[in-house]
Tab-separated table of C-alpha atoms and ligand atoms in Angstrom:
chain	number	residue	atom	x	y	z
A	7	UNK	CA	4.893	-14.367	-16.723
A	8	UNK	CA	8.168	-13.936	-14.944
A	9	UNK	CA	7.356	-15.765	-11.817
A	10	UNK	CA	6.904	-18.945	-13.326
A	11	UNK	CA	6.684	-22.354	-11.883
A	12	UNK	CA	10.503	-22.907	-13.079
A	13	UNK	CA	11.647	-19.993	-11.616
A	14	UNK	CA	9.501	-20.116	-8.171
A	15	UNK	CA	10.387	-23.723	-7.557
A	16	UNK	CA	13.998	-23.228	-8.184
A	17	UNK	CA	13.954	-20.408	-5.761
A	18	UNK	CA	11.727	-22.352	-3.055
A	19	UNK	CA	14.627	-25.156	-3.295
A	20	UNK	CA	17.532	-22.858	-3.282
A	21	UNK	CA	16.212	-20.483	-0.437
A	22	UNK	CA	13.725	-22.577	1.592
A	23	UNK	CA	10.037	-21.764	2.127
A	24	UNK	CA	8.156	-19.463	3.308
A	25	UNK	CA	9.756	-17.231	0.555
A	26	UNK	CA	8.309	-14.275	-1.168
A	27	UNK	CA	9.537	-13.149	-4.562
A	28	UNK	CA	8.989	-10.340	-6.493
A	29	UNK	CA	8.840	-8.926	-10.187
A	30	UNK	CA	10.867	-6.456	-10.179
A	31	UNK	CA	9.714	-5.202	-14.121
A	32	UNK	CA	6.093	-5.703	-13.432
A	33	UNK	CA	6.864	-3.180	-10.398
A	34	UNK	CA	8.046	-0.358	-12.660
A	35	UNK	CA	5.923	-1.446	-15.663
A	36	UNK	CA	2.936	-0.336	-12.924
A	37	UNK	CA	4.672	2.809	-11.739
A	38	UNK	CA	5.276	3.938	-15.438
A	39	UNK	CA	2.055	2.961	-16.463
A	40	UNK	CA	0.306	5.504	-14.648
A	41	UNK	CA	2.065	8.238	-16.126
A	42	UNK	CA	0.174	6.697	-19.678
A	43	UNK	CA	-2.763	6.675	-18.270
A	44	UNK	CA	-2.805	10.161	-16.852
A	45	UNK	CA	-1.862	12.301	-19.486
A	46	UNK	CA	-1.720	15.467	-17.148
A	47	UNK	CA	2.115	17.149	-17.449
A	48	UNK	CA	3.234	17.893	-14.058
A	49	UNK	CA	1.628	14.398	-12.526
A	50	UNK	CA	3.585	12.984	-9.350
A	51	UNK	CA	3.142	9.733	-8.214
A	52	UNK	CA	3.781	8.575	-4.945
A	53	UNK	CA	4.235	5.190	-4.199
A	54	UNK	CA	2.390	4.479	-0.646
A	55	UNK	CA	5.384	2.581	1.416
A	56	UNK	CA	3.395	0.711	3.621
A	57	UNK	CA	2.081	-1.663	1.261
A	58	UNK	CA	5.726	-2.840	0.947
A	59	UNK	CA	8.832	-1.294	2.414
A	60	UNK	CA	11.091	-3.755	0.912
A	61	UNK	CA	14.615	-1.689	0.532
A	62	UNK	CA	15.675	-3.052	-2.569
A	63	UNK	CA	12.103	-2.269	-4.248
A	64	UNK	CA	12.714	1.147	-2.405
A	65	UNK	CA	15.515	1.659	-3.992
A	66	UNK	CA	15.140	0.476	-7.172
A	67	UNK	CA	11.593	2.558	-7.088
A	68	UNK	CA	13.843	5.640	-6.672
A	69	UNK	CA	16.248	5.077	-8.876
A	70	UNK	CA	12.695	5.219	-11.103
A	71	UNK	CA	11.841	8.675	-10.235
A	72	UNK	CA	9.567	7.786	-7.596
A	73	UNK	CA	8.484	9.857	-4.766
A	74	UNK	CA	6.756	8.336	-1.507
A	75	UNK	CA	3.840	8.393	0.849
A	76	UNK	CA	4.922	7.859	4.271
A	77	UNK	CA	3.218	7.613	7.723
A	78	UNK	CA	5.499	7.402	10.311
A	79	UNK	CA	9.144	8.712	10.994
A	80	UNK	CA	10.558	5.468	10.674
A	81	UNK	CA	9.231	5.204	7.194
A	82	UNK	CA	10.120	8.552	6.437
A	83	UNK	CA	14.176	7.633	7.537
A	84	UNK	CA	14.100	4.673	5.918
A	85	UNK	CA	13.059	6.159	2.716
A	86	UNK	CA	16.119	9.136	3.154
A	87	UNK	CA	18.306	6.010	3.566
A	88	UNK	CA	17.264	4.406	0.160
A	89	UNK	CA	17.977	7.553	-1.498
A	90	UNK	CA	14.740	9.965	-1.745
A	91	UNK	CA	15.513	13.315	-1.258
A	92	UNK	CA	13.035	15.053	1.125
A	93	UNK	CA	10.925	17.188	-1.410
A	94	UNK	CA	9.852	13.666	-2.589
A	95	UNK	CA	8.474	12.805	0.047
A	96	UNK	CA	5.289	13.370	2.200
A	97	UNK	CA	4.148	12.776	5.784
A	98	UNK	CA	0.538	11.636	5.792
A	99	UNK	CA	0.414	9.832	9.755
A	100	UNK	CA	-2.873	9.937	11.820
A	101	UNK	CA	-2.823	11.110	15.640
A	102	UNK	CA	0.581	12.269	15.352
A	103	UNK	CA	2.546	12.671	18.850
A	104	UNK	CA	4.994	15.538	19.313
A	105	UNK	CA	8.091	13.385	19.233
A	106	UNK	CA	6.647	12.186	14.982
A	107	UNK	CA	6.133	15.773	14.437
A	108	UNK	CA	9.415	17.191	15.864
A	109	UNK	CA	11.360	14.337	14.108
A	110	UNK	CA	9.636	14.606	10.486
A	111	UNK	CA	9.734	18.519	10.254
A	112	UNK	CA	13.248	18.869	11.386
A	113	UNK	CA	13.806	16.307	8.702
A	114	UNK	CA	12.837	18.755	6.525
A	115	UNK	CA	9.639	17.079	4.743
A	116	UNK	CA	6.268	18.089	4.216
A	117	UNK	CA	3.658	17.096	6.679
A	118	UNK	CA	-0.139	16.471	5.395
A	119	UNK	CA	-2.273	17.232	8.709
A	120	UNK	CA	-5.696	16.002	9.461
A	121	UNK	CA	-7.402	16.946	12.443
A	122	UNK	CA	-7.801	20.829	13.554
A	123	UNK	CA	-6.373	20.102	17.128
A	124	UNK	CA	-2.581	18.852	15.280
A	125	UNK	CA	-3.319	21.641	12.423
A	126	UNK	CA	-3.210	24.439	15.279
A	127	UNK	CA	-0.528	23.110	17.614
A	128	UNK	CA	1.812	22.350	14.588
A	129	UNK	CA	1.226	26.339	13.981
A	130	UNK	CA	1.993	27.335	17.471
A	131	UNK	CA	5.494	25.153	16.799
A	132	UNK	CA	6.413	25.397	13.282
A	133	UNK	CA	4.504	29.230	12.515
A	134	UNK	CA	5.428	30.259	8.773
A	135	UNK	CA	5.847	26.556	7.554
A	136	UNK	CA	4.790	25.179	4.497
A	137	UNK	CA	2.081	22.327	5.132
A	138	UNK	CA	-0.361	19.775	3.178
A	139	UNK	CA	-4.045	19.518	4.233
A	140	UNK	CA	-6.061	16.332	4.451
A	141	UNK	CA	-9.259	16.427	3.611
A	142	UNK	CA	-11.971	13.817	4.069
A	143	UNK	CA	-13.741	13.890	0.888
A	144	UNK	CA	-16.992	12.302	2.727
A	145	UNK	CA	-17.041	9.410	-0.306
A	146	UNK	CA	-17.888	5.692	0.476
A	147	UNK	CA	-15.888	3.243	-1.302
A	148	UNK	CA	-13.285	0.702	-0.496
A	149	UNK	CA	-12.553	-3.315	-1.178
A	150	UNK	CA	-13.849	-3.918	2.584
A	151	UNK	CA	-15.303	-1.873	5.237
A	152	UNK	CA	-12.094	-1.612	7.128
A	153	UNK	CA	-10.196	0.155	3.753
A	154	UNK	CA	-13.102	2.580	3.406
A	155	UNK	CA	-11.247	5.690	5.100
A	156	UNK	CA	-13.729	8.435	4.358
A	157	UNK	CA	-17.276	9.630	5.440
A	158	UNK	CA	-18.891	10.423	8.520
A	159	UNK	CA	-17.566	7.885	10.779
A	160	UNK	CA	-13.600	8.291	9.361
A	161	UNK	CA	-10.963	8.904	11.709
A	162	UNK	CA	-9.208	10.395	8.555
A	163	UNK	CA	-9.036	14.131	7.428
A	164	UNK	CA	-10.892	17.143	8.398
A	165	UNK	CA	-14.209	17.759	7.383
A	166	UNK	CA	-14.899	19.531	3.985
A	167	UNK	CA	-17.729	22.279	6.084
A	168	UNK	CA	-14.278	22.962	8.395
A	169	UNK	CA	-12.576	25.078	5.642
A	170	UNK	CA	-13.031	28.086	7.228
A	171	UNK	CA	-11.237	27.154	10.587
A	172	UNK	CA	-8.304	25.606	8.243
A	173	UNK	CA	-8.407	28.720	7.048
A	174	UNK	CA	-8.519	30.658	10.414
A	175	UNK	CA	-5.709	28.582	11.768
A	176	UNK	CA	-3.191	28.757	8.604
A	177	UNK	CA	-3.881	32.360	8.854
A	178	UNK	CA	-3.212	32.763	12.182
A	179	UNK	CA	0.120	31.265	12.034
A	180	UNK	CA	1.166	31.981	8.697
A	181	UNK	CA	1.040	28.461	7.178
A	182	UNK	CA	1.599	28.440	3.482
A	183	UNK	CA	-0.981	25.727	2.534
A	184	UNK	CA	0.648	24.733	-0.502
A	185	UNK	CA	-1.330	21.338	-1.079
A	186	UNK	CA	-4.872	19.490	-0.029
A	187	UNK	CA	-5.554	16.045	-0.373
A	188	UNK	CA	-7.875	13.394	0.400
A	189	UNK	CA	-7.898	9.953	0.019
A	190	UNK	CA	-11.123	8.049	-0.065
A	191	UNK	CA	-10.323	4.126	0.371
A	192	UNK	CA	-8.351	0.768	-0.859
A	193	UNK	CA	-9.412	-0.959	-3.876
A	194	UNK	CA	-12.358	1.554	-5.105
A	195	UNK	CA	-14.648	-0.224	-6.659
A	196	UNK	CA	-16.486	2.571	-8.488
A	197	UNK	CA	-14.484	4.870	-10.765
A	198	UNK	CA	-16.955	7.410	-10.012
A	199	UNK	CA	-15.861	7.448	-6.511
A	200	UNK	CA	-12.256	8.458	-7.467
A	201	UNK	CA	-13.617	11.706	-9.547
A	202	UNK	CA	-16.346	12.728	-7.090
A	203	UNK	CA	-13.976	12.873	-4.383
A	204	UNK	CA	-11.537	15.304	-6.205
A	205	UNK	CA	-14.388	17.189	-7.492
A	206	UNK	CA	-15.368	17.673	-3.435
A	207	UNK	CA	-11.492	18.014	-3.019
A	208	UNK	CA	-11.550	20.357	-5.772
A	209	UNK	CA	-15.074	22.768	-4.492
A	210	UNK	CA	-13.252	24.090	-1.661
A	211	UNK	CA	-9.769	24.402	-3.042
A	212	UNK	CA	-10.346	28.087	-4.749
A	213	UNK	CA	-7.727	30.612	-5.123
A	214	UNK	CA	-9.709	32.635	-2.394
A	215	UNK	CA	-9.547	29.419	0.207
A	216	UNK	CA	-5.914	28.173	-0.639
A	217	UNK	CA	-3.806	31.111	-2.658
A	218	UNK	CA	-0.855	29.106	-2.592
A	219	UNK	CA	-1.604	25.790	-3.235
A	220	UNK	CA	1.544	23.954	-5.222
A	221	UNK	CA	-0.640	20.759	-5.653
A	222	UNK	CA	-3.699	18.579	-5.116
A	223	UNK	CA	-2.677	14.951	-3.860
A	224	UNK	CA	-5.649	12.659	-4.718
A	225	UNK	CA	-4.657	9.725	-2.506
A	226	UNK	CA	-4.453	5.816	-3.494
A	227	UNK	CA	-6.922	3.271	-3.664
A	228	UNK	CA	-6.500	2.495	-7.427
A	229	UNK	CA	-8.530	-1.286	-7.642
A	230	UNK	CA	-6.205	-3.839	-8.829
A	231	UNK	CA	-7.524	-7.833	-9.293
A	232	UNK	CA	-7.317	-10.050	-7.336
A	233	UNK	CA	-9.758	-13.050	-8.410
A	234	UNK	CA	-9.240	-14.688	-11.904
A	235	UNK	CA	-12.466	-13.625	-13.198
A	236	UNK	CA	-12.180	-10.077	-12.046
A	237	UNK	CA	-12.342	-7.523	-14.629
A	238	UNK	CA	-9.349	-4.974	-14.456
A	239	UNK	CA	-10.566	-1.291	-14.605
A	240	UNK	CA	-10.017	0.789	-17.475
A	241	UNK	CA	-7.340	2.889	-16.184
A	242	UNK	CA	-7.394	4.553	-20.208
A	243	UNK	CA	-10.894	6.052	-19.647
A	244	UNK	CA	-10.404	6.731	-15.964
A	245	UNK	CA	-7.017	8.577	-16.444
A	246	UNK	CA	-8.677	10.618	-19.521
A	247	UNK	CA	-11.529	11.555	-17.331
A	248	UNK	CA	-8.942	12.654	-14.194
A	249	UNK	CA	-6.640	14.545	-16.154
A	250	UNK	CA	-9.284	16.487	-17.926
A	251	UNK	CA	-11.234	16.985	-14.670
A	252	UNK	CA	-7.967	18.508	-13.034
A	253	UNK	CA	-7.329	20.593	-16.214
A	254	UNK	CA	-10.704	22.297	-16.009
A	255	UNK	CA	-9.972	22.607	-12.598
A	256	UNK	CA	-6.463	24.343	-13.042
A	257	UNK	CA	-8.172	26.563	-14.983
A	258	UNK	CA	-10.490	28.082	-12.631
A	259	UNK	CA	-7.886	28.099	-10.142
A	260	UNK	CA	-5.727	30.443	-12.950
A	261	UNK	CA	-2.736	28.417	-12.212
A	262	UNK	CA	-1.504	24.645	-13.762
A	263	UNK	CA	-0.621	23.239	-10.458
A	264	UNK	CA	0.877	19.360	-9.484
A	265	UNK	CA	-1.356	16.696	-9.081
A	266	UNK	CA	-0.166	13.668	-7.157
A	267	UNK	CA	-1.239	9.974	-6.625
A	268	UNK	CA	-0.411	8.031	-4.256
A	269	UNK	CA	-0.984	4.220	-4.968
A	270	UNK	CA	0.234	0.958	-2.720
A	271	UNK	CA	-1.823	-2.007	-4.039
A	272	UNK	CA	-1.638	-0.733	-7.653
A	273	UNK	CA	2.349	-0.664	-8.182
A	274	UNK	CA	2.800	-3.540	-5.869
A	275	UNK	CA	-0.143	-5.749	-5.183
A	276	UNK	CA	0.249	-8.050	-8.599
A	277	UNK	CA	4.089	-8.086	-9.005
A	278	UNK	CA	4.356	-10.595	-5.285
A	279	UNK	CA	4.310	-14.461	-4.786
A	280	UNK	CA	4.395	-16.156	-1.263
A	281	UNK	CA	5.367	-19.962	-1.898
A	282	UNK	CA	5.006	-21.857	0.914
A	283	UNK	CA	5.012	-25.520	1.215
A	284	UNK	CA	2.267	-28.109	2.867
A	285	UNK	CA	3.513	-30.530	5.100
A	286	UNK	CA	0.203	-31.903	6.118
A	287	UNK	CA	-2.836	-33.032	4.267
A	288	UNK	CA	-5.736	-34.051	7.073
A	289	UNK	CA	-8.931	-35.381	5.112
A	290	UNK	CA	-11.936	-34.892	8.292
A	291	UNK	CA	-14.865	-37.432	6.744
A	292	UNK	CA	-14.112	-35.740	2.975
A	293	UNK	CA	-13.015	-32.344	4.062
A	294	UNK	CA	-9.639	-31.610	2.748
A	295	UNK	CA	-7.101	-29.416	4.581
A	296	UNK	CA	-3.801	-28.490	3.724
A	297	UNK	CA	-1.529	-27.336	6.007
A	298	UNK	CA	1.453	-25.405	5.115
A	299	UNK	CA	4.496	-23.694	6.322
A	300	UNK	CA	3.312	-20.365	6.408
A	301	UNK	CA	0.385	-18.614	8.281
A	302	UNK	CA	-1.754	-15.114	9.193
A	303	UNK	CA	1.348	-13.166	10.759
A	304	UNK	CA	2.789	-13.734	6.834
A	305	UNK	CA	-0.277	-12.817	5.139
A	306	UNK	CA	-2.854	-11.434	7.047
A	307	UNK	CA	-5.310	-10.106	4.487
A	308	UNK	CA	-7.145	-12.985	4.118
A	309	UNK	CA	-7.960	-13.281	7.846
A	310	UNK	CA	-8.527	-9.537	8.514
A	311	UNK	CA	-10.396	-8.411	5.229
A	312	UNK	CA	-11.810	-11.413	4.102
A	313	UNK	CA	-9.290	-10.983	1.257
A	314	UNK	CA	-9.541	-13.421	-1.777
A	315	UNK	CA	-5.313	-14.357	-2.789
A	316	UNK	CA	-5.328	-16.861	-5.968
A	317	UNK	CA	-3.402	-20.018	-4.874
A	318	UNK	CA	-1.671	-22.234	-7.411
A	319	UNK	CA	-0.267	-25.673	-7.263
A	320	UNK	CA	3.125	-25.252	-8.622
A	321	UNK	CA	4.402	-28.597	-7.720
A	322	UNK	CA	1.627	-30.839	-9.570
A	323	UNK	CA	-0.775	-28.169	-11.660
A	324	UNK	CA	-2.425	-30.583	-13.970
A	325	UNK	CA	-3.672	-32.281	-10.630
A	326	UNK	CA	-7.415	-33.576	-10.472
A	327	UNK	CA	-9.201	-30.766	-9.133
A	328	UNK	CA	-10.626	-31.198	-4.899
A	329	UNK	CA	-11.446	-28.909	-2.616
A	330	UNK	CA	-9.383	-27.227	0.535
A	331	UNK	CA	-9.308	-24.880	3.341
A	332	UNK	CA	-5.713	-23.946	3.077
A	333	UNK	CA	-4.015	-22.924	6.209
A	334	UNK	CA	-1.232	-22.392	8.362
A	335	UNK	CA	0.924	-23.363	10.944
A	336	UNK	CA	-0.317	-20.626	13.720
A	337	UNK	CA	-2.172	-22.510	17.122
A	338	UNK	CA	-5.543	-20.627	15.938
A	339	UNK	CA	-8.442	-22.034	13.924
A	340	UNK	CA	-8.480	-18.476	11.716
A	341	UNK	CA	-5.411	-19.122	10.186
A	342	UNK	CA	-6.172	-19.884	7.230
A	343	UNK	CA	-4.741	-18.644	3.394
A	344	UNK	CA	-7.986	-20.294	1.511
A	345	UNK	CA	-11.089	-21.463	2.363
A	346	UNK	CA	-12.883	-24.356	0.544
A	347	UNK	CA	-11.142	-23.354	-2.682
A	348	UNK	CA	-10.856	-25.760	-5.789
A	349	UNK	CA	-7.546	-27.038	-6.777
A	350	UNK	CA	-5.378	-29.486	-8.667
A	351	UNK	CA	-4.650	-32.108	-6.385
A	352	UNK	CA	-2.539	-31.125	-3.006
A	353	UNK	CA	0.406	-33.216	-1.955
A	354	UNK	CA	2.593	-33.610	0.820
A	355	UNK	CA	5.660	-31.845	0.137
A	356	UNK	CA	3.919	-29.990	-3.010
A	357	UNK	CA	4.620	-26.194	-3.390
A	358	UNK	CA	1.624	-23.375	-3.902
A	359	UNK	CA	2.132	-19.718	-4.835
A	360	UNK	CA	-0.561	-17.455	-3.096
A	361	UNK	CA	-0.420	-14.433	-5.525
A	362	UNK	CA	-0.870	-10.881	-5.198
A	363	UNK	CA	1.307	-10.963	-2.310
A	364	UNK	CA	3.171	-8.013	-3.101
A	365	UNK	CA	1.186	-5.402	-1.119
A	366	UNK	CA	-0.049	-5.347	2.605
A	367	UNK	CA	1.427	-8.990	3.132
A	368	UNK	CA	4.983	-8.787	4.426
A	369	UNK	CA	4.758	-5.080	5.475
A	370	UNK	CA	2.035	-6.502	7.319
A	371	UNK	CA	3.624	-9.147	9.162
A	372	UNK	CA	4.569	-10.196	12.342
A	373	UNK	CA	6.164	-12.976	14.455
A	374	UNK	CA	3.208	-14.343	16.141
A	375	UNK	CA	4.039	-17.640	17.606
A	376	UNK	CA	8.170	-16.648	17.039
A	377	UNK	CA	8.577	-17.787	14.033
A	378	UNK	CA	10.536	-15.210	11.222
A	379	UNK	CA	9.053	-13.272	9.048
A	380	UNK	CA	9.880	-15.212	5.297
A	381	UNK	CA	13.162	-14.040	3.417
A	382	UNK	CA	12.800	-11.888	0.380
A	383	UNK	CA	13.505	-12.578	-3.537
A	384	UNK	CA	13.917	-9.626	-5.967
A	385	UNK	CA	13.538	-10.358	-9.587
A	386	UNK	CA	14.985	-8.165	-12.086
A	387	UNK	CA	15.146	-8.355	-15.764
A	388	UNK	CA	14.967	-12.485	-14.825
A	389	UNK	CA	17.543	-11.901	-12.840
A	390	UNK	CA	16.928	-13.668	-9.056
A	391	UNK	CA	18.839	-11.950	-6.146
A	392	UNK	CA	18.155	-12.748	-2.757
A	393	UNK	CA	17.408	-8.856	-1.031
A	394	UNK	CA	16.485	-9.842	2.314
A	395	UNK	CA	17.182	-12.738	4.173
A	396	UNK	CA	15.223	-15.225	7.038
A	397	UNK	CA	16.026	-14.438	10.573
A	398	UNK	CA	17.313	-17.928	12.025
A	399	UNK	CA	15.133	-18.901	14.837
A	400	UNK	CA	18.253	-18.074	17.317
A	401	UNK	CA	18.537	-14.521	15.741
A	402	UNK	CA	14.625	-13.705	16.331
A	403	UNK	CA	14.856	-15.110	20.291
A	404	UNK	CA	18.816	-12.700	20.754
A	405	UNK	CA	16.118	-9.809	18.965
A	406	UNK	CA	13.770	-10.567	22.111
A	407	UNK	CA	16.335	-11.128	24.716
A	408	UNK	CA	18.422	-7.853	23.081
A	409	UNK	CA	14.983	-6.103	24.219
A	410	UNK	CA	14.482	-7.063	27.377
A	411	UNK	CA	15.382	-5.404	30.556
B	14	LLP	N1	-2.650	7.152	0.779
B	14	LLP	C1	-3.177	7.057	2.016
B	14	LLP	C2	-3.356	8.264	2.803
B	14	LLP	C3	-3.535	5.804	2.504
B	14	LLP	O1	-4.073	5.722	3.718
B	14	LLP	C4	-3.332	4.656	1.717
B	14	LLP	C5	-3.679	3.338	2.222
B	14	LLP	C6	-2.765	4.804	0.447
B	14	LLP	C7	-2.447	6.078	0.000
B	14	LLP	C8	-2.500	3.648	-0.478
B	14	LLP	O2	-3.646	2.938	-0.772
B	14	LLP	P1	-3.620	1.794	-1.900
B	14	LLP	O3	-3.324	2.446	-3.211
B	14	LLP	O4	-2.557	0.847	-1.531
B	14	LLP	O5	-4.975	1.182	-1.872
B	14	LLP	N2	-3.833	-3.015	4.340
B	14	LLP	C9	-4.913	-2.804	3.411
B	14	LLP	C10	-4.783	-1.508	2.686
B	14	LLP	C11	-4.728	-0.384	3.683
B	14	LLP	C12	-4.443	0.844	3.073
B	14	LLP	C13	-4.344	1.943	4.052
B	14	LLP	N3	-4.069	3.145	3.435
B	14	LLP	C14	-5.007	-3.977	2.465
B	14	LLP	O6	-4.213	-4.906	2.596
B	14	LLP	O7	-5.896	-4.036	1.623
């Protein structure tokens, strides 16, 4: 493992904590890896920016071949600054104002819609444009209710039985559709799920629907571990099973047409460490806490999704094993990183890594209580650079005062 204790401890010393570091290899080993899986020739992935918009791994993810989900026009101009061209990118944002629609298509990329209402106005604006379609493939899955974006009750996509007014609309202002896609949820837990919702992707995207489709985008969601004793999927059989389904498919359709991923957790999720250091140990009548120097506006998944993060005790990992909520230094009894979770003896001043930070964790962060977000650690072929650094506490207050009228 690159992100050793060595390595993390050094790093923690040298650049203070809260500090999260990445693997820069295990990032592209992911990336790449899906092409292996997949064996399906004119396969795109898309690497979902919002589960980390770090610009180094942006740019490094380019330099890869990459090409990007996005959902807002910051994202989108960030990703033009770290060097994607804009055929590698798509817009996928939800409720969409005039102002993100205006921006993005004179930008020149591709916009995925998803509601009817947005489909028909961006026709009245933009008539003869090329445009995605998002579908909801009405499939259930996801890690947590919240990352279930499909079904009934999704605020996601247009319905599959709405077809015909997609249809009715793109003719009606001369929209090329040239792709559809869905995406069904975060962290599917069944592989079934993935290859019913492109076969429901797939029933209504005939040649008589969509003549000019260019691709099928099949969305994220690909499950990666996150508890020791989780089983990894077999992405082997899964990516046989896709890239045959999509073959038969092409076949049908009478054309070989691009199919596209677009993954977050999977290239990210496993290749990020927070280290953070406790500063308190309180034992309440046997009940261990340790408090550290990091908290929810850091890493929220915990709090929001009930997310399970493996902590370990870098500083003294042959420890006798006790119990502890481990938490944070946020003025709210939520905060916490891990609850009544087993491990080697905590000390004051001792170091942890909470791992699989590398996806939803910093992009997900805030300032809650004004303190800055961590800095950021890039590591490449064991090579450590520092890629983006800790506001000082006087730089986040002349950020407020900068704002204020
Ligand atoms: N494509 C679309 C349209 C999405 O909405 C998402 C995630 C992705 C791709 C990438 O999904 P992934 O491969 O990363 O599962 N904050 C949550 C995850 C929210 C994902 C929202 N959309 C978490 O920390 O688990």
């Amino acid at each position: 493992m690159t992100l050793d204790k060595e390595l993390l401890t050094n790093l923690a010393e040298q650049h203070s904590t809260p500090l999260y570091v990445y693997d820069g290899d295990k990032i592209i080993e992911c990336y790449r890896s899906l092409y292996q899986f997949i064996p399906y020739p004119k396969l795109k992935i898309h690497f979902a920016m919002k589960a980390n918009y770090n610009f180094a791994i942006l740019k490094m993810l380019n330099e890869a071949g990459t090409s990007l989900d996005t959902v807002s026009p910051a994202e989108v101009l960030l990703a033009l600054k770290a060097g994607f061209s804009k055929d590698r990118i798509i817009y996928t944002a939800n409720n969409m104002t005039e102002n993100d629609v205006k921006n993005v298509h004179e930008l020149g990329v591709l916009m995925n819609i998803g509601e009817l209402s947005r489909l028909e106005k961006y026709g009245r604006d933009y008539p003869g444009s090329n445009v995605c379609i998002r579908f909801n493939p009405d499939v259930r899955d996801g890690e947590d209710v919240k990352l279930m974006t499909a079904g009934d009750m999704a605020k996601f996509g247009i319905l599959l039985d709405q077809v015909d007014t997609v249809k009715a609309i793109a003719a009606k202002y001369n929209l090329k559709v040239v792709g559809l896609h869905e995406h069904t949820g975060s962290g599917l837990q069944r592989t079934e799920s993935v290859f019913k919702s492109m076969k429901n992707l797939m029933s209504i995207a005939t040649p008589e629907n969509f003549p000019h489709l260019r691709f099928m985008d099949f969305g994220g969601g690909f499950k990666v571990p996150y508890r020791p004793d989780e089983s990894r999927v077999d992405y082997v059989r899964m990516g046989a099973e896709i890239a045959e389904l999509f073959t038969d498919f092409c076949k049908e359709y009478g054309r070989d047409l691009e199919m596209y991923f677009e993954p977050g957790k999977y290239i990210v999720a496993e290749s990020g460490v927070l280290v953070v250091r406790v500063n308190t140990i309180k034992d309440n009548h046997g009940h261990l806490i340790a408090g550290t120097d990091s908290g929810f506006p850091q890493l929220i998944r915990p709090v929001l999704y009930n997310a399970y993060h493996h902590v370990r005790n870098l500083s003294n990992p042959d420890g006798t094993l006790k119990t502890y909520d481990v938490v944070g230094n946020i003025c709210e009894t939520g905060d916490y990183m891990a609850e009544r979770r087993e491990l080697p003896e905590i000390r004051e001043g001792d170091l942890l890594a909470v791992e699989n930070a590398g996806a939803y964790c910093y992009s997900m962060g805030g300032v809650y209580n004004l303190r800055p977000m961590p800095a950021e650690v890039l590591v490449r072929n064991g090579k450590p650079d520092l890629v983006r650094r800790r506001l000082s506490n006087q730089e986040l207050i002349d950020n407020i005062l900068s704002e204020s009228l």
